[in-house]
XYZ file of C-alpha atoms in Angstrom:
385
model
C 90.210 93.334 65.658
C 90.415 96.402 63.779
C 87.075 98.212 62.695
C 85.628 97.114 65.596
C 82.697 98.169 66.581
C 82.368 99.003 71.093
C 78.898 96.519 70.621
C 81.313 93.980 68.790
C 83.670 93.957 71.508
C 80.499 93.036 73.458
C 79.409 90.816 72.114
C 83.410 89.130 71.590
C 83.543 89.564 74.751
C 80.020 87.622 75.680
C 80.945 84.710 73.641
C 84.115 83.744 75.509
C 82.062 83.609 78.350
C 80.176 81.623 77.366
C 83.101 79.221 75.872
C 84.492 79.523 79.203
C 80.847 77.805 81.173
C 80.707 75.810 78.706
C 84.456 74.333 79.542
C 83.783 74.352 82.758
C 80.520 72.652 82.975
C 82.168 70.118 85.370
C 82.508 72.036 88.171
C 79.546 74.732 87.309
C 77.541 72.190 90.254
C 79.671 72.258 92.663
C 80.212 76.015 92.809
C 76.413 76.954 93.140
C 76.060 74.901 95.883
C 79.254 76.784 97.890
C 77.741 79.676 96.867
C 74.155 78.750 99.135
C 75.574 78.054 102.366
C 79.298 80.335 102.184
C 79.475 84.180 100.949
C 82.922 84.275 101.997
C 85.805 84.538 104.707
C 84.829 87.435 107.072
C 81.493 88.621 108.935
C 80.685 92.084 107.763
C 78.997 94.383 109.433
C 74.994 94.684 108.476
C 76.260 99.458 109.684
C 79.624 98.710 106.878
C 78.759 101.311 104.478
C 78.240 99.617 100.993
C 77.447 96.210 103.215
C 75.276 95.718 100.634
C 77.808 94.689 97.958
C 81.176 93.940 101.104
C 79.148 91.193 102.026
C 79.765 89.042 99.207
C 83.651 89.708 100.062
C 84.804 90.131 96.282
C 87.555 92.157 97.025
C 89.698 90.662 100.890
C 92.604 91.283 102.259
C 94.742 87.837 101.681
C 98.591 88.596 102.962
C 101.594 90.062 101.781
C 103.766 89.057 98.385
C 107.283 88.374 98.885
C 108.178 91.562 99.685
C 105.966 92.234 102.253
C 103.723 94.375 100.725
C 100.343 93.941 101.551
C 97.636 92.397 99.049
C 94.596 92.221 97.747
C 92.584 90.604 96.520
C 89.511 90.323 93.984
C 87.360 86.983 92.835
C 84.676 86.971 90.148
C 83.312 83.374 91.269
C 82.315 85.571 94.564
C 80.682 88.253 92.126
C 76.785 87.486 92.372
C 74.790 88.144 89.452
C 74.343 91.402 87.762
C 70.589 91.885 88.894
C 71.814 91.222 92.208
C 74.634 94.071 92.801
C 74.218 97.772 91.571
C 77.083 97.262 89.827
C 77.732 101.504 90.300
C 78.156 100.958 93.566
C 80.417 97.943 93.179
C 83.291 100.718 91.844
C 82.077 102.987 94.335
C 83.167 100.104 97.110
C 86.063 99.000 95.534
C 87.726 102.891 94.940
C 87.269 102.716 99.792
C 88.372 99.746 99.650
C 91.091 100.848 97.949
C 91.942 104.400 99.600
C 92.570 102.337 103.243
C 95.962 100.863 100.890
C 97.147 102.816 98.644
C 99.198 105.269 100.031
C 101.295 102.390 100.251
C 102.758 100.084 97.694
C 100.381 97.118 96.903
C 100.560 94.651 95.133
C 96.437 93.059 93.469
C 94.996 88.906 92.517
C 93.049 89.060 90.556
C 90.915 85.215 90.407
C 88.979 84.926 86.860
C 87.468 82.054 86.836
C 83.971 82.692 87.758
C 83.537 85.415 85.571
C 80.710 84.620 83.720
C 77.405 86.411 81.141
C 74.752 86.798 84.088
C 77.942 88.115 86.849
C 80.199 90.549 84.674
C 80.207 93.720 84.516
C 79.442 96.018 81.297
C 81.992 96.748 78.617
C 80.956 100.521 79.299
C 81.639 100.101 83.018
C 84.918 98.619 82.758
C 85.887 101.682 80.880
C 84.699 104.175 83.565
C 86.311 102.316 86.681
C 89.207 102.413 85.008
C 89.395 106.416 84.225
C 88.410 106.858 88.041
C 91.186 104.398 89.401
C 93.112 107.763 88.281
C 97.277 108.083 89.129
C 96.708 108.145 92.931
C 95.906 104.024 92.752
C 98.083 103.179 89.781
C 101.324 104.980 91.346
C 101.745 102.818 93.979
C 100.009 98.874 92.745
C 103.534 97.086 91.942
C 101.840 94.142 89.792
C 98.196 92.943 88.466
C 98.591 89.746 89.328
C 95.643 87.843 86.800
C 94.885 83.796 87.584
C 94.038 81.728 85.289
C 93.294 83.772 82.026
C 91.065 83.598 79.161
C 90.484 84.974 75.782
C 88.045 87.269 77.279
C 90.105 89.394 78.960
C 92.981 89.040 76.103
C 89.614 90.619 73.846
C 89.813 93.168 77.290
C 93.187 94.300 76.868
C 92.635 94.276 73.503
C 89.946 97.222 73.767
C 91.688 99.427 76.596
C 95.607 98.646 74.920
C 95.455 102.087 73.437
C 94.492 103.728 77.127
C 96.717 101.824 79.352
C 99.992 103.360 79.938
C 103.433 100.851 78.797
C 104.119 101.488 82.246
C 100.996 99.879 83.909
C 100.805 97.069 80.873
C 104.709 95.934 82.592
C 102.974 96.195 85.806
C 100.030 93.000 84.414
C 101.916 89.501 85.267
C 99.744 86.271 84.033
C 99.465 83.002 85.820
C 97.650 79.839 84.119
C 97.732 77.779 88.079
C 97.823 79.251 91.464
C 101.078 77.071 92.607
C 102.933 80.287 89.746
C 101.892 82.140 93.255
C 104.393 80.567 95.316
C 107.095 82.489 92.746
C 105.985 86.292 94.581
C 103.399 85.580 97.192
C 102.951 84.098 100.590
C 100.885 82.010 99.588
C 99.675 80.189 102.235
C 99.185 83.134 103.944
C 96.137 83.237 100.549
C 93.030 83.119 101.929
C 91.157 81.037 97.592
C 88.141 80.615 97.210
C 87.361 76.830 96.879
C 85.584 77.659 93.447
C 88.997 78.721 92.213
C 91.284 75.881 93.638
C 88.480 72.918 92.296
C 89.123 75.283 89.124
C 92.333 75.094 89.334
C 93.355 70.774 89.392
C 90.472 70.555 86.681
C 92.854 72.135 84.250
C 95.930 70.445 85.954
C 93.962 67.448 85.192
C 93.268 68.662 81.815
C 96.309 68.870 80.798
C 97.791 65.797 82.542
C 99.040 67.371 85.060
C 99.504 66.607 88.702
C 97.399 67.942 91.632
C 98.448 70.803 93.448
C 97.776 68.702 96.692
C 100.713 65.638 95.667
C 102.676 67.771 94.203
C 106.324 67.443 95.423
C 108.527 70.407 96.209
C 112.923 70.222 96.824
C 113.595 70.424 100.284
C 115.417 73.793 100.875
C 118.704 74.350 100.800
C 120.614 74.922 103.794
C 120.692 78.314 105.092
C 124.204 80.229 103.594
C 126.367 81.452 107.871
C 125.885 84.178 107.651
C 122.517 84.165 106.238
C 119.551 87.064 107.220
C 116.634 86.535 105.458
C 114.261 83.643 105.815
C 115.394 82.124 108.196
C 114.246 82.044 112.617
C 115.663 83.566 115.425
C 116.784 80.749 116.409
C 119.305 80.662 113.821
C 119.979 84.572 113.786
C 121.062 84.340 117.306
C 123.007 81.155 117.691
C 124.719 82.571 114.589
C 125.858 85.992 116.076
C 127.067 84.909 119.070
C 123.988 84.772 121.427
C 122.623 88.955 120.369
C 119.043 88.835 120.539
C 118.397 91.511 118.092
C 119.202 90.932 114.699
C 121.383 92.093 112.855
C 119.803 94.020 109.740
C 117.374 95.216 112.561
C 120.449 97.537 113.991
C 122.107 98.831 111.389
C 118.319 99.687 109.994
C 117.443 100.803 113.390
C 120.525 103.112 113.973
C 120.981 104.924 110.360
C 117.075 105.650 110.246
C 117.968 107.228 114.186
C 120.838 109.198 112.943
C 119.056 110.147 109.373
C 115.516 109.844 109.155
C 113.364 110.397 111.932
C 112.274 113.603 110.466
C 111.734 112.861 106.995
C 108.785 113.444 106.036
C 106.860 110.195 105.084
C 108.907 107.953 106.257
C 107.610 104.439 106.319
C 105.041 106.301 103.414
C 107.043 103.975 100.880
C 108.890 101.539 99.948
C 112.229 100.775 98.240
C 112.483 99.944 94.605
C 112.724 95.919 94.204
C 115.690 95.816 92.853
C 116.905 97.706 96.327
C 115.426 95.417 98.156
C 116.908 92.617 96.851
C 120.385 93.792 95.961
C 120.540 94.582 100.053
C 119.486 91.620 101.793
C 121.530 89.102 98.771
C 124.344 91.409 100.575
C 123.446 90.644 104.315
C 122.885 87.427 103.323
C 125.649 86.776 102.004
C 128.058 88.493 104.789
C 129.615 91.809 102.960
C 128.783 93.536 105.373
C 132.112 91.998 107.025
C 135.223 94.172 105.978
C 136.819 90.538 106.630
C 136.386 89.293 102.950
C 136.249 92.481 101.052
C 139.767 92.708 102.520
C 140.476 89.358 101.446
C 139.520 89.770 98.409
C 141.634 92.889 98.087
C 145.138 90.995 99.417
C 144.250 88.934 96.649
C 143.778 91.074 93.596
C 146.889 92.791 94.835
C 148.814 89.265 94.493
C 148.688 89.362 90.420
C 150.702 90.365 88.565
C 150.737 93.875 86.967
C 149.665 93.590 83.570
C 147.468 91.895 84.975
C 146.120 93.988 87.956
C 145.954 96.333 85.843
C 143.525 95.108 82.483
C 141.601 93.364 85.553
C 141.651 96.831 88.219
C 140.151 98.548 83.617
C 137.843 96.674 83.003
C 135.965 96.152 86.792
C 136.601 100.322 86.668
C 133.914 99.699 83.813
C 131.251 97.406 84.884
C 131.810 100.017 88.060
C 130.435 102.925 86.419
C 127.710 100.302 84.391
C 126.544 98.322 87.900
C 126.337 102.474 88.792
C 122.850 103.202 86.963
C 121.508 99.592 86.762
C 118.623 101.838 88.316
C 118.082 102.245 84.105
C 120.177 99.087 82.635
C 118.390 96.557 85.207
C 122.388 95.124 85.811
C 124.001 95.322 89.358
C 127.194 93.977 90.440
C 125.970 90.589 91.655
C 124.554 90.871 87.695
C 127.924 91.894 85.821
C 128.996 89.351 87.153
C 127.017 86.494 86.595
C 127.708 87.673 82.411
C 131.538 88.096 83.115
C 132.853 85.385 86.667
C 133.073 82.783 84.536
C 135.225 84.387 81.868
C 137.728 86.248 84.592
C 138.489 83.265 86.577
C 138.718 79.936 84.838
C 138.549 76.708 85.877
C 141.822 74.431 85.841
C 140.353 70.688 85.335
C 137.715 72.314 82.357
C 133.980 73.327 83.108
C 133.789 74.200 86.298
C 130.832 72.219 88.204
C 127.291 74.529 89.811
C 129.224 74.537 93.394
C 131.731 76.468 91.779
C 129.248 79.007 90.086
C 127.942 80.105 93.047
C 131.278 80.962 94.773
C 133.404 83.112 91.055
C 130.574 84.897 91.285
C 129.802 85.984 94.279
C 133.573 86.873 95.103
C 133.258 89.305 91.118
C 129.917 90.968 92.078
C 132.154 92.131 95.043
C 134.678 93.404 93.189
C 132.463 95.755 91.533
C 130.710 96.683 94.232
C 133.708 97.403 95.876
C 136.254 98.604 93.906
C 137.442 101.967 95.185
C 137.865 99.824 98.667
C 139.602 96.622 96.670
C 141.688 99.276 94.224
C 142.134 102.081 96.025
C 145.303 100.932 97.351
C 147.479 99.751 94.963
C 148.649 101.580 90.882
C 150.596 99.880 88.588
C 153.118 102.566 86.039
C 150.898 103.500 82.875
C 147.782 101.946 84.478
C 144.294 103.915 82.189
C 141.180 103.537 83.454
C 138.461 104.028 81.784
């Protein structure tokens, strides 16, 4: 790609788009007929300041991701031919629409299917758009999902690569099929254009895979007795002695009443993904109950003196590692997955999958609650890292 001019890139991008059009020729007729009867999912008032752009429903709010952040979708199949759309107005509209969400963490889903040689913006427009979407827009963007990427995307990426920071580049996630979105978003909330759904089914047929509608999804695992997330309010009431308010809500509100009411910008920013996942995991496992930690301490304190000293030395170090997880990404649970089977051996040979979970939970508790579990017993000559 080195040595290519902007004009060369533009020509190469045009070639790739025409290839995409040729490959998807079998869907073109259905796309046109659909566009003729529907411009989107929502009615736009003629008084909207950007009615000329907004009426196409190119950009729309589609729900939340798995961490409760707003999801905004951009659908290329709804872009009209370039002669029918002022691309400068399109850029102004995109900024106007995103301004409603960028103060909080948000996610964008880009449906690439439908971009063609007739409706694609120019390379100059893309460059000016990237520059105008400054730090205000990029800072709180937590993920950009590009669905159904093609070689055209690779070319555009090569053009912008020198301008894109490594930090922003890590937010870009490529997804080949719509079903891949299920791992990241509340899929049932998405309002996916019918053209995109048909294209996805066509891709699966070409790859000799079953259509999305016939894919068998395995039944969900039964919840843990202490499960707090992903279960109904009725389940929580039954498991918490008839309490109407879920424990996590009571604990959070209680803490905020004591320490957070005067915090500037309260609720404006969400916590990191890692922190949220860790808190959810801890609540789901019940470690809010001191009983489980106390049981771990009793087990550990029953070890012979040298075994205890060696274990304490190692867990102390692993606890130090976990305290820097914001940098090294090794939380207590991640470390437990690495060290669990090395510290607890099964007398019956290789452990089964069912025993891996409690082993890792146990070691994770030792790491996360090191001070509580190990502080009350010391042995002569013991050393700590």
